[in-house]
């Protein structure tokens, strides 16, 4: 069983990489990767969900043939309901696959029951392989299922001493070209990009990924009661724009869920970002720091009401990477 477990983990890592390719492309649905292997661990086919067929169906269709000893390795429990497509459980059974390995149990009550259906059909099911890694790549959808609101990631570009603008208000460009390409990737992985009206009025951002991907751009969300200038770039035809003319975050959450938004990249200034942080909405922070000092200027975060070191807010460091001459820290807020 040790050798087979290794085969499952290798295939699951491949499935997780594939699942990530679906981020920002699946609407209200999860990102899922699937890999079909034989008894020697050789990959026969694979696939991921990109808004059409589910990952399991893609992998089955991509296979030239499926031997009797094949195993399908999936990041999420195969669904057991009919939506835009048929149940993945039935596709697996019809393909003659006798073993299913998945990482994360499906928490959606509408689609749950996949394991039970497969086992009732005589399919061996193994679950929990690389569960934490698979949860992370699909964390936005799981967050919506479990917390009933989108996952908010606050992207901050700052100097080494935490300034996002100089005293005269100048802020473009603090970080380097490689970091801007990195942020474009973060945008592509998101369902929505959020700023405040102040950012739109001051900076006139485009809020779209700058890449060659032929896909719908994320929803642009502008929060605030002030009017958006008629000639603002966020009102062009390259992406849909939602102007949420309220500072009520509960209604913002509801509106975003109605637009099938799971993951939001917050690119606001310190005022709105701090308000969201204090309201408990910021789930993760991506802090990109240039090796630059200003000494004075605008800090990326405002007053949090903390008056003692004992009351500090500690974040969980997920990863650190060097991007060109800059450093990107990915941090999780809370436990």
Tab-separated table of C-alpha atoms in Angstrom:
chain	number	residue	atom	x	y	z
A	1	UNK	CA	0.000	0.000	0.000
A	2	UNK	CA	2.989	2.305	0.572
A	3	UNK	CA	3.924	2.353	-3.108
A	4	UNK	CA	0.338	2.943	-4.178
A	5	UNK	CA	0.012	5.766	-1.628
A	6	UNK	CA	3.036	7.395	-3.232
A	7	UNK	CA	1.399	7.045	-6.669
A	8	UNK	CA	-1.740	8.683	-5.307
A	9	UNK	CA	0.188	11.595	-3.817
A	10	UNK	CA	2.160	12.204	-7.022
A	11	UNK	CA	-1.056	12.168	-9.039
A	12	UNK	CA	-2.812	14.393	-6.496
A	13	UNK	CA	-0.049	16.985	-6.702
A	14	UNK	CA	-0.561	17.031	-10.460
A	15	UNK	CA	-4.323	17.356	-9.947
A	16	UNK	CA	-3.810	20.299	-7.575
A	17	UNK	CA	-1.618	22.094	-10.133
A	18	UNK	CA	-4.309	21.512	-12.749
A	19	UNK	CA	-7.064	22.755	-10.431
A	20	UNK	CA	-5.217	26.055	-10.004
A	21	UNK	CA	-5.537	26.660	-13.745
A	22	UNK	CA	-9.288	26.972	-13.277
A	23	UNK	CA	-9.084	29.809	-10.748
A	24	UNK	CA	-11.154	32.771	-11.892
A	25	UNK	CA	-12.834	30.692	-14.625
A	26	UNK	CA	-15.462	28.561	-12.885
A	27	UNK	CA	-18.035	31.097	-11.694
A	28	UNK	CA	-19.815	29.848	-8.593
A	29	UNK	CA	-18.322	26.357	-8.998
A	30	UNK	CA	-15.179	24.932	-7.364
A	31	UNK	CA	-11.827	24.528	-9.054
A	32	UNK	CA	-11.069	20.833	-9.470
A	33	UNK	CA	-8.292	18.784	-11.034
A	34	UNK	CA	-8.427	15.096	-11.965
A	35	UNK	CA	-5.767	12.587	-13.022
A	36	UNK	CA	-6.278	9.009	-14.222
A	37	UNK	CA	-3.412	6.606	-13.489
A	38	UNK	CA	-2.796	2.892	-13.983
A	39	UNK	CA	-1.568	0.469	-11.303
A	40	UNK	CA	2.051	1.553	-11.909
A	41	UNK	CA	1.209	5.203	-11.307
A	42	UNK	CA	1.588	6.113	-14.970
A	43	UNK	CA	-0.619	9.061	-15.900
A	44	UNK	CA	-3.090	8.058	-18.586
A	45	UNK	CA	-4.935	11.380	-18.836
A	46	UNK	CA	-5.905	14.424	-16.819
A	47	UNK	CA	-8.136	17.471	-16.845
A	48	UNK	CA	-9.480	20.397	-14.853
A	49	UNK	CA	-12.704	22.336	-14.541
A	50	UNK	CA	-12.607	25.588	-16.531
A	51	UNK	CA	-16.287	26.435	-16.635
A	52	UNK	CA	-17.461	23.608	-18.905
A	53	UNK	CA	-17.212	19.881	-18.236
A	54	UNK	CA	-16.142	18.907	-14.741
A	55	UNK	CA	-12.568	17.757	-14.232
A	56	UNK	CA	-13.432	14.059	-13.987
A	57	UNK	CA	-15.344	14.152	-17.261
A	58	UNK	CA	-12.521	16.031	-18.992
A	59	UNK	CA	-9.982	13.439	-17.824
A	60	UNK	CA	-12.221	10.560	-18.957
A	61	UNK	CA	-12.745	12.142	-22.385
A	62	UNK	CA	-8.996	12.772	-22.719
A	63	UNK	CA	-8.127	9.114	-22.088
A	64	UNK	CA	-7.419	6.986	-25.150
A	65	UNK	CA	-8.483	3.969	-23.150
A	66	UNK	CA	-9.159	3.208	-19.509
A	67	UNK	CA	-7.850	-0.178	-18.280
A	68	UNK	CA	-9.608	-2.172	-15.588
A	69	UNK	CA	-6.899	-1.304	-13.036
A	70	UNK	CA	-7.235	2.464	-13.493
A	71	UNK	CA	-7.666	4.910	-10.621
A	72	UNK	CA	-8.984	8.452	-10.901
A	73	UNK	CA	-7.405	10.915	-8.472
A	74	UNK	CA	-9.489	14.052	-7.819
A	75	UNK	CA	-8.984	17.110	-5.628
A	76	UNK	CA	-12.660	17.205	-4.582
A	77	UNK	CA	-15.210	14.452	-3.930
A	78	UNK	CA	-16.984	13.721	-7.245
A	79	UNK	CA	-20.370	15.418	-7.393
A	80	UNK	CA	-23.604	13.432	-7.238
A	81	UNK	CA	-26.091	15.860	-8.737
A	82	UNK	CA	-27.287	17.086	-12.104
A	83	UNK	CA	-26.677	20.759	-12.806
A	84	UNK	CA	-25.394	22.139	-16.098
A	85	UNK	CA	-23.736	18.727	-16.487
A	86	UNK	CA	-24.577	15.245	-15.250
A	87	UNK	CA	-23.214	13.719	-12.028
A	88	UNK	CA	-19.494	12.957	-12.137
A	89	UNK	CA	-20.194	9.805	-10.139
A	90	UNK	CA	-22.198	8.391	-13.054
A	91	UNK	CA	-19.479	9.309	-15.557
A	92	UNK	CA	-16.896	7.486	-13.436
A	93	UNK	CA	-19.091	4.403	-13.068
A	94	UNK	CA	-19.898	4.361	-16.785
A	95	UNK	CA	-16.178	4.559	-17.621
A	96	UNK	CA	-15.556	1.359	-15.652
A	97	UNK	CA	-13.174	2.998	-13.162
A	98	UNK	CA	-13.028	0.869	-10.023
A	99	UNK	CA	-11.055	3.115	-7.671
A	100	UNK	CA	-11.464	6.813	-6.807
A	101	UNK	CA	-9.027	8.781	-4.658
A	102	UNK	CA	-10.076	12.256	-3.588
A	103	UNK	CA	-8.685	14.896	-1.228
A	104	UNK	CA	-11.571	16.984	0.127
A	105	UNK	CA	-15.133	16.014	0.987
A	106	UNK	CA	-17.734	18.106	-0.868
A	107	UNK	CA	-19.474	20.376	1.700
A	108	UNK	CA	-22.172	21.462	-0.763
A	109	UNK	CA	-25.386	19.683	0.322
A	110	UNK	CA	-26.716	19.865	-3.235
A	111	UNK	CA	-23.774	17.953	-4.709
A	112	UNK	CA	-22.756	15.789	-1.739
A	113	UNK	CA	-23.092	12.019	-1.576
A	114	UNK	CA	-20.552	11.151	-4.243
A	115	UNK	CA	-18.601	8.723	-2.092
A	116	UNK	CA	-21.725	6.844	-1.022
A	117	UNK	CA	-22.960	6.571	-4.619
A	118	UNK	CA	-19.605	5.265	-5.846
A	119	UNK	CA	-19.301	2.706	-3.052
A	120	UNK	CA	-22.853	1.533	-3.697
A	121	UNK	CA	-21.782	0.828	-7.280
A	122	UNK	CA	-18.815	-1.254	-6.107
A	123	UNK	CA	-16.155	1.449	-6.589
A	124	UNK	CA	-13.370	1.562	-4.002
A	125	UNK	CA	-13.024	5.062	-2.519
A	126	UNK	CA	-10.014	6.500	-0.688
A	127	UNK	CA	-10.230	10.029	0.669
A	128	UNK	CA	-8.065	12.575	2.477
A	129	UNK	CA	-4.933	12.368	0.292
A	130	UNK	CA	-3.091	15.746	0.454
A	131	UNK	CA	-6.223	17.283	1.884
A	132	UNK	CA	-4.680	20.539	3.145
A	133	UNK	CA	-2.940	21.280	-0.157
A	134	UNK	CA	-6.130	20.594	-2.087
A	135	UNK	CA	-8.161	22.770	0.285
A	136	UNK	CA	-5.780	25.669	-0.250
A	137	UNK	CA	-6.085	25.726	-4.033
A	138	UNK	CA	-9.893	25.572	-3.711
A	139	UNK	CA	-10.101	27.740	-0.592
A	140	UNK	CA	-12.208	30.512	-2.159
A	141	UNK	CA	-15.077	28.162	-3.030
A	142	UNK	CA	-14.780	26.360	0.294
A	143	UNK	CA	-14.835	29.743	2.039
A	144	UNK	CA	-18.120	30.615	0.325
A	145	UNK	CA	-19.574	27.239	1.277
A	146	UNK	CA	-18.470	27.507	4.902
A	147	UNK	CA	-18.551	31.264	5.643
A	148	UNK	CA	-21.310	32.337	3.235
A	149	UNK	CA	-19.248	35.211	1.852
A	150	UNK	CA	-16.392	35.659	-0.641
A	151	UNK	CA	-12.718	35.311	0.234
A	152	UNK	CA	-11.039	38.738	0.331
A	153	UNK	CA	-7.315	39.032	-0.460
A	154	UNK	CA	-5.816	42.495	0.091
A	155	UNK	CA	-2.978	43.227	-2.333
A	156	UNK	CA	-0.613	45.931	-1.109
A	157	UNK	CA	2.375	47.420	-2.934
A	158	UNK	CA	4.579	49.286	-0.468
A	159	UNK	CA	8.064	50.406	0.397
A	160	UNK	CA	10.179	48.531	2.905
A	161	UNK	CA	8.853	50.843	5.632
A	162	UNK	CA	5.228	50.190	4.674
A	163	UNK	CA	4.443	53.342	2.680
A	164	UNK	CA	2.125	53.240	-0.327
A	165	UNK	CA	2.645	56.873	-1.315
A	166	UNK	CA	5.042	59.723	-0.626
A	167	UNK	CA	4.054	62.833	1.307
A	168	UNK	CA	3.186	64.622	-1.947
A	169	UNK	CA	0.775	61.822	-2.877
A	170	UNK	CA	2.911	60.248	-5.616
A	171	UNK	CA	2.688	56.458	-5.638
A	172	UNK	CA	3.306	55.121	-9.162
A	173	UNK	CA	5.331	52.871	-9.470
A	174	UNK	CA	6.684	51.750	-6.094
A	175	UNK	CA	7.293	48.126	-7.050
A	176	UNK	CA	8.974	46.836	-10.208
A	177	UNK	CA	7.799	45.475	-13.528
A	178	UNK	CA	8.078	41.835	-12.417
A	179	UNK	CA	5.755	42.570	-9.505
A	180	UNK	CA	3.224	44.167	-11.826
A	181	UNK	CA	3.205	40.954	-13.885
A	182	UNK	CA	2.732	39.011	-10.648
A	183	UNK	CA	-0.261	41.184	-9.718
A	184	UNK	CA	-1.726	40.586	-13.177
A	185	UNK	CA	-1.651	36.878	-12.362
A	186	UNK	CA	-3.415	37.509	-9.041
A	187	UNK	CA	-6.091	39.416	-10.908
A	188	UNK	CA	-6.578	36.576	-13.391
A	189	UNK	CA	-7.054	34.102	-10.528
A	190	UNK	CA	-9.753	36.280	-8.965
A	191	UNK	CA	-13.442	36.635	-9.719
A	192	UNK	CA	-13.491	40.330	-8.817
A	193	UNK	CA	-11.104	43.243	-8.256
A	194	UNK	CA	-12.229	45.773	-5.644
A	195	UNK	CA	-11.283	49.396	-5.008
A	196	UNK	CA	-12.891	52.447	-3.442
A	197	UNK	CA	-14.194	55.462	-5.310
A	198	UNK	CA	-11.217	57.443	-3.967
A	199	UNK	CA	-8.790	55.186	-5.840
A	200	UNK	CA	-10.804	55.500	-9.051
A	201	UNK	CA	-10.915	59.286	-8.817
A	202	UNK	CA	-7.245	59.701	-7.846
A	203	UNK	CA	-5.551	57.034	-9.979
A	204	UNK	CA	-8.042	56.114	-12.757
A	205	UNK	CA	-6.994	52.410	-12.706
A	206	UNK	CA	-8.001	49.897	-15.381
A	207	UNK	CA	-8.390	46.956	-12.962
A	208	UNK	CA	-7.898	44.241	-15.573
A	209	UNK	CA	-5.224	41.550	-15.965
A	210	UNK	CA	-2.544	42.569	-18.441
A	211	UNK	CA	-1.891	39.221	-20.082
A	212	UNK	CA	-2.602	37.277	-23.255
A	213	UNK	CA	-5.272	35.010	-21.733
A	214	UNK	CA	-8.400	34.822	-23.871
A	215	UNK	CA	-10.931	34.833	-21.076
A	216	UNK	CA	-13.501	37.117	-19.510
A	217	UNK	CA	-11.874	39.653	-17.245
A	218	UNK	CA	-12.800	39.722	-13.537
A	219	UNK	CA	-15.677	41.845	-12.326
A	220	UNK	CA	-14.540	45.356	-11.353
A	221	UNK	CA	-16.086	46.474	-8.055
A	222	UNK	CA	-16.020	50.092	-6.911
A	223	UNK	CA	-17.180	50.756	-3.342
A	224	UNK	CA	-18.292	54.209	-2.240
A	225	UNK	CA	-21.046	56.789	-2.500
A	226	UNK	CA	-19.208	59.255	-4.729
A	227	UNK	CA	-19.943	59.182	-8.443
A	228	UNK	CA	-17.526	57.492	-10.811
A	229	UNK	CA	-16.244	59.957	-13.436
A	230	UNK	CA	-17.920	59.284	-16.786
A	231	UNK	CA	-14.562	58.897	-18.547
A	232	UNK	CA	-13.073	56.541	-15.926
A	233	UNK	CA	-11.268	53.506	-17.331
A	234	UNK	CA	-13.266	51.183	-15.073
A	235	UNK	CA	-16.341	52.025	-17.150
A	236	UNK	CA	-14.908	50.766	-20.441
A	237	UNK	CA	-16.066	47.575	-22.146
A	238	UNK	CA	-13.141	45.345	-21.186
A	239	UNK	CA	-14.907	44.077	-18.063
A	240	UNK	CA	-18.170	44.443	-16.209
A	241	UNK	CA	-18.163	47.034	-13.427
A	242	UNK	CA	-20.300	47.023	-10.285
A	243	UNK	CA	-20.579	50.321	-8.387
A	244	UNK	CA	-21.602	49.434	-4.846
A	245	UNK	CA	-22.801	52.807	-3.557
A	246	UNK	CA	-22.776	51.853	0.100
A	247	UNK	CA	-20.313	51.171	2.902
A	248	UNK	CA	-22.485	48.359	4.236
A	249	UNK	CA	-20.317	45.264	3.949
A	250	UNK	CA	-23.152	42.790	4.483
A	251	UNK	CA	-24.903	44.096	1.385
A	252	UNK	CA	-21.572	44.054	-0.459
A	253	UNK	CA	-21.136	40.364	0.368
A	254	UNK	CA	-24.666	39.595	-0.805
A	255	UNK	CA	-24.175	41.510	-4.043
A	256	UNK	CA	-20.902	39.747	-4.817
A	257	UNK	CA	-22.385	36.315	-4.150
A	258	UNK	CA	-25.241	37.202	-6.507
A	259	UNK	CA	-22.571	37.817	-9.160
A	260	UNK	CA	-21.023	34.356	-8.479
A	261	UNK	CA	-17.917	35.940	-6.945
A	262	UNK	CA	-15.840	33.629	-4.762
A	263	UNK	CA	-12.469	35.398	-4.575
A	264	UNK	CA	-11.968	39.159	-4.409
A	265	UNK	CA	-8.630	40.884	-4.920
A	266	UNK	CA	-8.792	44.095	-2.887
A	267	UNK	CA	-6.594	46.808	-4.426
A	268	UNK	CA	-7.985	49.710	-2.438
A	269	UNK	CA	-6.138	52.374	-0.538
A	270	UNK	CA	-5.563	52.343	3.196
A	271	UNK	CA	-8.910	53.888	4.172
A	272	UNK	CA	-11.183	51.240	2.658
A	273	UNK	CA	-8.681	48.444	3.254
A	274	UNK	CA	-8.406	49.324	6.936
A	275	UNK	CA	-12.193	49.525	7.266
A	276	UNK	CA	-12.535	46.071	5.729
A	277	UNK	CA	-9.763	44.740	7.950
A	278	UNK	CA	-11.407	46.125	11.084
A	279	UNK	CA	-14.729	44.610	9.964
A	280	UNK	CA	-13.078	41.176	9.776
A	281	UNK	CA	-13.437	40.886	6.006
A	282	UNK	CA	-9.768	40.662	5.015
A	283	UNK	CA	-8.846	36.976	4.967
A	284	UNK	CA	-5.409	37.170	3.357
A	285	UNK	CA	-2.820	39.833	2.555
A	286	UNK	CA	-0.349	39.803	-0.310
A	287	UNK	CA	2.244	42.431	0.626
A	288	UNK	CA	4.720	43.290	-2.128
A	289	UNK	CA	7.597	45.403	-0.831
A	290	UNK	CA	10.202	47.250	-2.816
A	291	UNK	CA	13.701	47.717	-1.324
A	292	UNK	CA	12.930	51.421	-0.962
A	293	UNK	CA	12.519	53.779	1.997
A	294	UNK	CA	10.377	56.919	2.230
A	295	UNK	CA	10.403	57.590	5.955
A	296	UNK	CA	7.268	59.705	5.662
A	297	UNK	CA	4.154	59.257	3.578
A	298	UNK	CA	0.968	57.227	3.530
A	299	UNK	CA	1.009	53.914	5.402
A	300	UNK	CA	-0.734	50.924	3.850
A	301	UNK	CA	-2.945	50.451	6.922
A	302	UNK	CA	-4.574	52.928	9.280
A	303	UNK	CA	-5.538	52.954	12.943
A	304	UNK	CA	-6.661	49.553	14.195
A	305	UNK	CA	-7.378	50.728	17.723
A	306	UNK	CA	-4.317	48.946	19.120
A	307	UNK	CA	-2.575	50.790	21.968
A	308	UNK	CA	-0.321	48.040	23.327
A	309	UNK	CA	2.083	45.480	21.903
A	310	UNK	CA	0.159	42.870	23.859
A	311	UNK	CA	-2.865	43.576	21.679
A	312	UNK	CA	-1.035	43.278	18.364
A	313	UNK	CA	-2.538	41.297	15.503
A	314	UNK	CA	-0.285	38.433	14.447
A	315	UNK	CA	-0.643	37.071	10.930
A	316	UNK	CA	0.247	33.622	9.634
A	317	UNK	CA	2.986	33.632	7.004
A	318	UNK	CA	1.942	31.371	4.127
A	319	UNK	CA	4.871	32.027	1.772
A	320	UNK	CA	7.595	34.487	0.827
A	321	UNK	CA	8.988	34.892	-2.680
A	322	UNK	CA	11.437	37.166	-4.472
A	323	UNK	CA	9.916	38.846	-7.518
A	324	UNK	CA	12.515	40.763	-9.449
A	325	UNK	CA	13.997	43.111	-6.860
A	326	UNK	CA	10.846	42.991	-4.697
A	327	UNK	CA	9.654	40.643	-1.952
A	328	UNK	CA	6.098	39.254	-1.880
A	329	UNK	CA	4.752	37.976	1.434
A	330	UNK	CA	1.515	35.990	1.437
A	331	UNK	CA	-0.129	36.158	4.851
A	332	UNK	CA	-3.250	34.673	6.337
A	333	UNK	CA	-5.345	36.729	8.731
A	334	UNK	CA	-6.658	34.840	11.748
A	335	UNK	CA	-6.286	31.136	12.474
